Coordinates of C-alpha atoms and ligand atoms in Angstrom, one line a residue:
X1 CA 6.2 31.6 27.8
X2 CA 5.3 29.8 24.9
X3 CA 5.1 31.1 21.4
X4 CA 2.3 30.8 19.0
X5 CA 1.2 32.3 15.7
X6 CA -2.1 32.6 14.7
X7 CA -5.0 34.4 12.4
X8 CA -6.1 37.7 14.4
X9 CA -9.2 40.2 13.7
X10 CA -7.8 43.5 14.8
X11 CA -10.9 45.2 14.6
X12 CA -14.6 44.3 13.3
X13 CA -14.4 45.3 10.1
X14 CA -10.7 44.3 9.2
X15 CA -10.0 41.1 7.5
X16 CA -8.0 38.2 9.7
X17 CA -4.1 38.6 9.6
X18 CA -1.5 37.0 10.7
X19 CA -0.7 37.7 14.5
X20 CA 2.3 36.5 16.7
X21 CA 1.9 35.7 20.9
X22 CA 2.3 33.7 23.9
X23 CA 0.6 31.7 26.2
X24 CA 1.4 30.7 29.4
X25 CA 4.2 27.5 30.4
X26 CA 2.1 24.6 31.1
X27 CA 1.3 24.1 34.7
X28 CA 0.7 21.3 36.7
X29 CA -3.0 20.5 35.2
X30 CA -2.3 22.3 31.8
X31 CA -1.9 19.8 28.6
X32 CA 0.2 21.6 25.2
X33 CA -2.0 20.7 21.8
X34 CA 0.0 21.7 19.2
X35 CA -3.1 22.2 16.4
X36 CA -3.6 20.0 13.5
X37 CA -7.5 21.7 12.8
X38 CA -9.3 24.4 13.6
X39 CA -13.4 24.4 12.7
X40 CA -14.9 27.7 12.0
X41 CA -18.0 28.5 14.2
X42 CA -20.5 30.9 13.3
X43 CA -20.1 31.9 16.6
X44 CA -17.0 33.4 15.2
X45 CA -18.0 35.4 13.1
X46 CA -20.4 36.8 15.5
X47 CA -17.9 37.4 17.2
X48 CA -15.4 38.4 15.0
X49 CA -17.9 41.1 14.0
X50 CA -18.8 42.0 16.8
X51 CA -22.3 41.6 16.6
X52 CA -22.9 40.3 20.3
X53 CA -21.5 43.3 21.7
X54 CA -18.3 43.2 24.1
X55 CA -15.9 41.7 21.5
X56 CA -11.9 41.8 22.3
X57 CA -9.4 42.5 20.0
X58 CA -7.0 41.0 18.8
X59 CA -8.5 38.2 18.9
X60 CA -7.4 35.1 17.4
X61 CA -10.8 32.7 17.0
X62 CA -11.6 29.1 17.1
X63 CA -12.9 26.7 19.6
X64 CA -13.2 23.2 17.7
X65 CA -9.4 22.3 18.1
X66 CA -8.1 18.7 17.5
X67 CA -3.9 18.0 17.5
X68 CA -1.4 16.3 19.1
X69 CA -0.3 16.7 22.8
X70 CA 2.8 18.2 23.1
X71 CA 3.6 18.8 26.8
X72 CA 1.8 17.8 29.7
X73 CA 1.8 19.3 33.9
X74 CA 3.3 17.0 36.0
X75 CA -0.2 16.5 37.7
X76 CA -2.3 15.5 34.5
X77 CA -3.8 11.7 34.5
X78 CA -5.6 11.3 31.3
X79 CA -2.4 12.2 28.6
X80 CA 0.7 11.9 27.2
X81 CA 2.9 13.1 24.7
X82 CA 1.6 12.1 21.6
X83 CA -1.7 11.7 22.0
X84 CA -4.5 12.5 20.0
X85 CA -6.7 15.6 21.8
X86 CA -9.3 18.2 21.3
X87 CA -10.5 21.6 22.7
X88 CA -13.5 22.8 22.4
X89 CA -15.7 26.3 23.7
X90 CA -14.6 26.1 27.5
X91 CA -11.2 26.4 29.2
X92 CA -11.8 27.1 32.7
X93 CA -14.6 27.2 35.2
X94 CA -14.8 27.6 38.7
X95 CA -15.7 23.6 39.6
X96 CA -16.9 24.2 43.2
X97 CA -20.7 26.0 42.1
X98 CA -23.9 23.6 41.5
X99 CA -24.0 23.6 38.4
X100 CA -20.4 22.9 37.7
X101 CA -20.6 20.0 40.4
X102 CA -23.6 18.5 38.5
X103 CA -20.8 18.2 35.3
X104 CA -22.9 21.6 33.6
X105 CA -19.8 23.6 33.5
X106 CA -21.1 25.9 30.8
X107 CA -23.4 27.1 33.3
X108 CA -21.2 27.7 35.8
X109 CA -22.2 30.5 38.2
X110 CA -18.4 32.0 38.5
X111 CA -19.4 32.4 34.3
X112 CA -17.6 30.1 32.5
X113 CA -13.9 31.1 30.3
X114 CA -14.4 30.9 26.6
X115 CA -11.6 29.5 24.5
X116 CA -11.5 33.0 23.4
X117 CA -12.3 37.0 23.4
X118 CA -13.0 36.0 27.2
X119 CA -10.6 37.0 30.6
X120 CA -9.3 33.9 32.5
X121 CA -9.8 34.3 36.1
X122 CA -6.0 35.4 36.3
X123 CA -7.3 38.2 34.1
X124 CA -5.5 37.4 30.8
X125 CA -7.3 37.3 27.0
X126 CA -7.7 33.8 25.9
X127 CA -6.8 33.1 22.4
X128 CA -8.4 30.3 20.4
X129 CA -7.5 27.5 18.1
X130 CA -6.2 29.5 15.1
X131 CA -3.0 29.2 15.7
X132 CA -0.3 26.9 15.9
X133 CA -1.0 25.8 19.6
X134 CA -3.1 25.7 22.7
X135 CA -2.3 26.0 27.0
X136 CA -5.6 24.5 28.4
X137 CA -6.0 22.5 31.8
X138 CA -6.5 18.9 31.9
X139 CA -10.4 18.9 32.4
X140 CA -11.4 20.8 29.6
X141 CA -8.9 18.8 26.9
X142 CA -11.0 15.6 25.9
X143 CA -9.4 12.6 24.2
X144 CA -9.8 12.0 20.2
X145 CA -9.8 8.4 18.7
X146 CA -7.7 7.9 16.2
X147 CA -10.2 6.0 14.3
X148 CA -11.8 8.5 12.9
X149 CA -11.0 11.4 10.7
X150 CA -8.8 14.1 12.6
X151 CA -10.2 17.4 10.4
X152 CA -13.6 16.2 10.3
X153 CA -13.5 15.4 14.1
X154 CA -13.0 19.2 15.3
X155 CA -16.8 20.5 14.4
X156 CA -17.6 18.3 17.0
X157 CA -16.2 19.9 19.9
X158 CA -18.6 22.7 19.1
X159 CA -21.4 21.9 16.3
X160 CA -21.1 18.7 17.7
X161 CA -21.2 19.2 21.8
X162 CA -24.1 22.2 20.9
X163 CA -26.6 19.5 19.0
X164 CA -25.8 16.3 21.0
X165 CA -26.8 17.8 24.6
X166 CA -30.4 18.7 24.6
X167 CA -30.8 15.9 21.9
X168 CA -29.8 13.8 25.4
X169 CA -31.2 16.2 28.0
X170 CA -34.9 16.0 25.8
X171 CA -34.5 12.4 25.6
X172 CA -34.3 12.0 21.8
X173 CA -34.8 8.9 20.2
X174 CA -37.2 5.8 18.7
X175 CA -40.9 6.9 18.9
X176 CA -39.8 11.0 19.0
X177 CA -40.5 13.2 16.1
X178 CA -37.7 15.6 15.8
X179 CA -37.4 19.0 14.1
X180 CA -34.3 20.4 13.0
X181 CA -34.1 24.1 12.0
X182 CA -31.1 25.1 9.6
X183 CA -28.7 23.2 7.7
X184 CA -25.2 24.7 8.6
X185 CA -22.9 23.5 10.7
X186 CA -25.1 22.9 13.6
X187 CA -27.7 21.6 11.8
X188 CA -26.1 18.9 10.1
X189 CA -25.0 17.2 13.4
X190 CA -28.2 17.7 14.9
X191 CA -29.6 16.2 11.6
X192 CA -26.8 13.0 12.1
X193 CA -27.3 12.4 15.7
X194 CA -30.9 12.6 15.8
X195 CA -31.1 10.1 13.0
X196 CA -28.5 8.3 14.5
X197 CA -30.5 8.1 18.4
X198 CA -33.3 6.7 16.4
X199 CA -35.8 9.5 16.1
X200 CA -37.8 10.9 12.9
X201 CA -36.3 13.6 11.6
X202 CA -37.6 16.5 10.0
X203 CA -35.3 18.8 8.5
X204 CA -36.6 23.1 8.0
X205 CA -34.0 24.7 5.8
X206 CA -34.8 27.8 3.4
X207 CA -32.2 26.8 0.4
X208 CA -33.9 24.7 -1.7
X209 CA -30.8 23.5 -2.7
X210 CA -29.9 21.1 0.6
X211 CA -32.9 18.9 -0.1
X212 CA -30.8 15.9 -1.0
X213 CA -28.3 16.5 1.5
X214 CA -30.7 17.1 4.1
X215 CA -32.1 13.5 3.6
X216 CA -28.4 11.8 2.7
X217 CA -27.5 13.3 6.3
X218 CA -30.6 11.7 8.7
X219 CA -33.6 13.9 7.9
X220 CA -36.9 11.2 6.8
X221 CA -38.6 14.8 5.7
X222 CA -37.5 18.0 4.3
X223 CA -39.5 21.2 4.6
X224 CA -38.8 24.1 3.0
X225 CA -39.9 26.3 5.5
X226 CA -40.4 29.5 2.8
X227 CA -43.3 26.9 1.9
X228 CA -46.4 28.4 4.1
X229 CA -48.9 24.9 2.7
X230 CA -45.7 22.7 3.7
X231 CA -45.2 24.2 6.8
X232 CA -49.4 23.8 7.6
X233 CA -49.1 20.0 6.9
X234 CA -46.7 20.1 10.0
X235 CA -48.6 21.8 12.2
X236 CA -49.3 20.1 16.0
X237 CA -46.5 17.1 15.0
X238 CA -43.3 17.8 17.1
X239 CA -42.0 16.4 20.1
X240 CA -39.3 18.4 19.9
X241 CA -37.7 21.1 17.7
X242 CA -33.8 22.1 17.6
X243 CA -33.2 25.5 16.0
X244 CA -30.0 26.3 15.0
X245 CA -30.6 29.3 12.7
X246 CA -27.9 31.9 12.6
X247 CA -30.0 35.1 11.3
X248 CA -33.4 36.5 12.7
X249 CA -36.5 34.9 11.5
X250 CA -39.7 33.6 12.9
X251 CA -39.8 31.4 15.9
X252 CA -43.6 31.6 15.9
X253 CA -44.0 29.7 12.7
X254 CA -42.2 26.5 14.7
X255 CA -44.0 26.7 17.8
X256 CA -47.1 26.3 16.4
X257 CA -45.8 23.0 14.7
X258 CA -44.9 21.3 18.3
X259 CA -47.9 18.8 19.8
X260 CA -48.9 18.9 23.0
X261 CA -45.8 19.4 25.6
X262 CA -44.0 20.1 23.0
X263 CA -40.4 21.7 23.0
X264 CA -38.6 24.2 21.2
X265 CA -34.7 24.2 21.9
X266 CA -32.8 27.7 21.1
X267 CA -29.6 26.6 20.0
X268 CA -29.0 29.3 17.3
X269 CA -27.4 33.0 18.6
X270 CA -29.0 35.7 16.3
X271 CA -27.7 39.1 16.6
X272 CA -31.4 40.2 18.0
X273 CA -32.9 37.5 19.5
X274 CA -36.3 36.0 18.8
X275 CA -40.0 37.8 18.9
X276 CA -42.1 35.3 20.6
X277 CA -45.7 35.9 20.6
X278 CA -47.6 34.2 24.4
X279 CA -50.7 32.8 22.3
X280 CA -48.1 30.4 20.4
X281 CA -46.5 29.4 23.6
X282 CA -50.1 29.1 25.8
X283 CA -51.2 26.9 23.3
X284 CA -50.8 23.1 23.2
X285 CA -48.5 24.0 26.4
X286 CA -45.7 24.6 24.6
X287 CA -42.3 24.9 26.4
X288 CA -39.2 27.7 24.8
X289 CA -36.2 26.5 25.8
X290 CA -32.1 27.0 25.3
X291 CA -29.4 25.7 25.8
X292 CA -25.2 26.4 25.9
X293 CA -22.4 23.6 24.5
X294 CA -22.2 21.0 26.8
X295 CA -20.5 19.8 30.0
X296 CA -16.7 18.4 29.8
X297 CA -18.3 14.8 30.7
X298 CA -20.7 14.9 28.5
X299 CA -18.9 16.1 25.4
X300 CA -16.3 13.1 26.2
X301 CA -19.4 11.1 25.9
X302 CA -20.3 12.5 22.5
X303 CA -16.6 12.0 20.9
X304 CA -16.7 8.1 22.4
X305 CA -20.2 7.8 20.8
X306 CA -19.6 9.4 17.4
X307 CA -15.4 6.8 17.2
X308 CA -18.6 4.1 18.1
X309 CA -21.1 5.0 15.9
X310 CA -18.2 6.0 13.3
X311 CA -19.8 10.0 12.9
X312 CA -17.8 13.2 12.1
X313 CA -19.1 16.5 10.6
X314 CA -18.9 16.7 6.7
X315 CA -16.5 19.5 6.2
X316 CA -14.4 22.0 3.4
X317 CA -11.0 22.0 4.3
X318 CA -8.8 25.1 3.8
X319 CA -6.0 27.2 4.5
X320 CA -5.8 30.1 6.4
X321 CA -5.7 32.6 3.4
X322 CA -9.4 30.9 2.9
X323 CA -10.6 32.2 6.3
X324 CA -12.3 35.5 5.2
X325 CA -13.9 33.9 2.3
X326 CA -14.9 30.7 4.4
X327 CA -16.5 33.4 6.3
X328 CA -18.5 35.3 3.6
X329 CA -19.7 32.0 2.7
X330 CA -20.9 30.8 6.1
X331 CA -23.2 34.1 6.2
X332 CA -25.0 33.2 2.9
X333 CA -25.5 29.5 4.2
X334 CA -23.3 28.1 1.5
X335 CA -21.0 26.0 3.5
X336 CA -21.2 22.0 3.6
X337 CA -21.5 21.4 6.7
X338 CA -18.6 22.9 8.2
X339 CA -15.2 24.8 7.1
X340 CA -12.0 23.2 9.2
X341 CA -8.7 25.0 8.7
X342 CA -5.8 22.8 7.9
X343 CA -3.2 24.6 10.0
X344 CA -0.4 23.2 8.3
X345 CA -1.1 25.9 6.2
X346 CA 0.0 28.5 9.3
X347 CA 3.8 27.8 8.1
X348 CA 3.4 27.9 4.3
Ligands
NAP1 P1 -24.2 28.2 10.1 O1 -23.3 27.1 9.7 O2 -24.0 29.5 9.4 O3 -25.7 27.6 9.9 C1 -26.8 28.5 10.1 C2 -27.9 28.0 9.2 O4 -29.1 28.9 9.5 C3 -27.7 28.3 7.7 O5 -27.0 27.3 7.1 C4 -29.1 28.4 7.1 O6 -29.6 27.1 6.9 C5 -29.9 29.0 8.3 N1 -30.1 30.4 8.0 C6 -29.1 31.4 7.8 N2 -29.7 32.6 7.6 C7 -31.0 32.4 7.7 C8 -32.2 33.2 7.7 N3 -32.0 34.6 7.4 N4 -33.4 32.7 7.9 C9 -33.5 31.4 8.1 N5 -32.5 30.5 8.2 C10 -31.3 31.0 8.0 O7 -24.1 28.4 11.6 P2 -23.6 27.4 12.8 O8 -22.2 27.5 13.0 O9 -24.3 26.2 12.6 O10 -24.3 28.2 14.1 C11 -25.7 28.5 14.1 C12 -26.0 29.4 15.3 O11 -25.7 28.7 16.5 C13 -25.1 30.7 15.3 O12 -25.9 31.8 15.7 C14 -24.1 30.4 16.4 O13 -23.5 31.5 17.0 C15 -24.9 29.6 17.3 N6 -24.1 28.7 18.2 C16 -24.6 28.5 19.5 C17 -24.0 27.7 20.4 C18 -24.6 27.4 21.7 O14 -23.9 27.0 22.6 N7 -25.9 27.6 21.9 C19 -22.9 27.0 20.0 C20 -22.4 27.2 18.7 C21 -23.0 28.0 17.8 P3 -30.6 26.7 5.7 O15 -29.8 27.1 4.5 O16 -30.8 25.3 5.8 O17 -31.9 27.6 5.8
ZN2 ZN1 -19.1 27.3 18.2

């Protein structure tokens, strides 16, 4: 076995400490990351807190992991020693069902294996990437350039992945007007690769205080959506609509700003869910949509794209001590764009 040390939750309520284990010895397809950076997800904290129901403990968060390779199976292709690679929300799927075959592994009818607080099909706890190291097969490692920022890569095998794929499936781009809802970690990728596929961006955030930042990041427009004669002037406009939003609110007020044919694209996991009324949906045909990370093809796509196009999330970096606070912070939207853990900090 290997070992690792990490940040733990032991319960719901108790702050993250630190918390020894092991993983498994590589196998033939497995590739060792020993972890430079570890984002931090709101997902985690959802998590963490168990406010999805179903939460594991201990459980050692994190699913935007970047590092070095450390150890590869004698089967793996795409790495070596040394190299630069990341880890993102997935580490196992069954790859024989439709939807895996068709590269939409998140889908995958088996039910796909988070990078934790899942069971791997051998029945084990997966722990995530706040620790020291990682165990993951071959196909869901994808490879990092060094070109660009190593920290302010990790978001995107997460904030990043979660934004870029129905940006692509919904054909985003020149001549599309795009909505983005939220300006956290999500958000501000949406907000970059939106801009950055050549669409017009609209960004809805409720803290007045992101207006310039909204616009410095790709959004042409910024709406403060507490605005109800703002939010009029937008009414019937929307090609397409990307909500990221952490926290309950109204979907309602959105739908009714999509045109004709117009999509809505639930990205954003509240703890209840959304209250969505028919008339807004019946209306102007509107179509209500999700959708889940992204496939292991695509998100190698996304990382080659962003070391092309020369993007990474703008990010706080911190120690581990921080991680509590980090998270406080997160829940009352103050976080630009995205807090990365610096896990050198795991030996201090
Ligand atoms: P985040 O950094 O906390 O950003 C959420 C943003 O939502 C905030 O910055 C804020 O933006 C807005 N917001 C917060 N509370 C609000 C409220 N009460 N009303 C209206 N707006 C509010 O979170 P994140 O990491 O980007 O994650 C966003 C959501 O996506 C989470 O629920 C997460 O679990 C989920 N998620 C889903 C997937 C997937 O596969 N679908 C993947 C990753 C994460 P403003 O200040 O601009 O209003
Ligand atoms: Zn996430």
């Amino acid at each position: 076995m290997i070992q690792s040390k990490g940040y733990a939750a032991q319960s719901a309520s108790a702050p993250l400490t630190p918390f020894s284990f092991e993983r498994r010895d590589p196998g033939p397809k497995d590739v060792v990351v020993e972890i430079a950076y570890s984002g931090i997800c709101h997902s985690d904290i959802h998590q963490v807190r168990d406010e999805w129901g179903g939460s594991m403990y201990p459980m050692v968060p994190g699913h935007e992991i970047v590092g070095k390779v450390t150890a590869v199976g004698s089967a793996v292709k795409k790495f070596k020693v040394g190299d630069l690679a990341g880890v993102g929300v997935t580490v196992q799927t069954c790859m024989e069902c439709e939807n895996c075959l068709a590269h939409a592994e998140p889908y995958c009818k088996k039910g796909m294996v988070g990078t934790y607080n899942a069971k791997d099909y051998d029945g084990s706890v997966t722990y995530g990437g706040y620790a020291n190291n990682i165990v993951a097969p071959e196909h869901y490692v994808y490879s990092v350039s060094p070109k660009l920022d190593l920290a302010a890569v990790a978001p995107l095998l997460c904030a990043g992945i979660t934004t870029w794929s129905p940006l692509k499936h919904w054909n985003v781009g020149p001549g599309k007007k795009v909505g983005v809802v939220g300006l956290g970690g999500l958000g501000h990728m949406a907000l970059k690769f939106a801009h950055s596929l050549g669409a017009q961006v609209t960004l809805f955030t409720t803290s007045e205080g992101k207006i310039a930042d909204g616009k410095r990041l790709g959004a042409n427009e910024v709406v403060i959506s507490k605005d109800a004669e703002a939010m009029k002037k937008q009414a019937g406009s929307f090609d397409f609509i990307i909500d990221c939003v952490s926290a309950d609110h109204d979907i309602n007020a959105y739908l009714s700003l999509l045109r004709l044919d117009g999509t809505i694209c639930l990205v954003g996991l509240p703890e209840k869910g959304v209250q969505v009324s028919s008339f807004a949906i019946v209306a102007n045909r509107h179509s209500l949509s999700g959708s889940m990370i992204g496939g292991m093809q695509e998100t190698q796509e996304m990382l080659d794209y962003c070391a092309e196009h020369n993007i990474v999330s703008d990010i706080e970096l911190i120690g581990v001590e921080k991680i509590d606070e980090a998270y406080n912070r997160v829940v009352k939207a103050d976080v630009k764009y995205r807090f990365v853990i610096d896990m050198k900090s795991l030996a201090a």
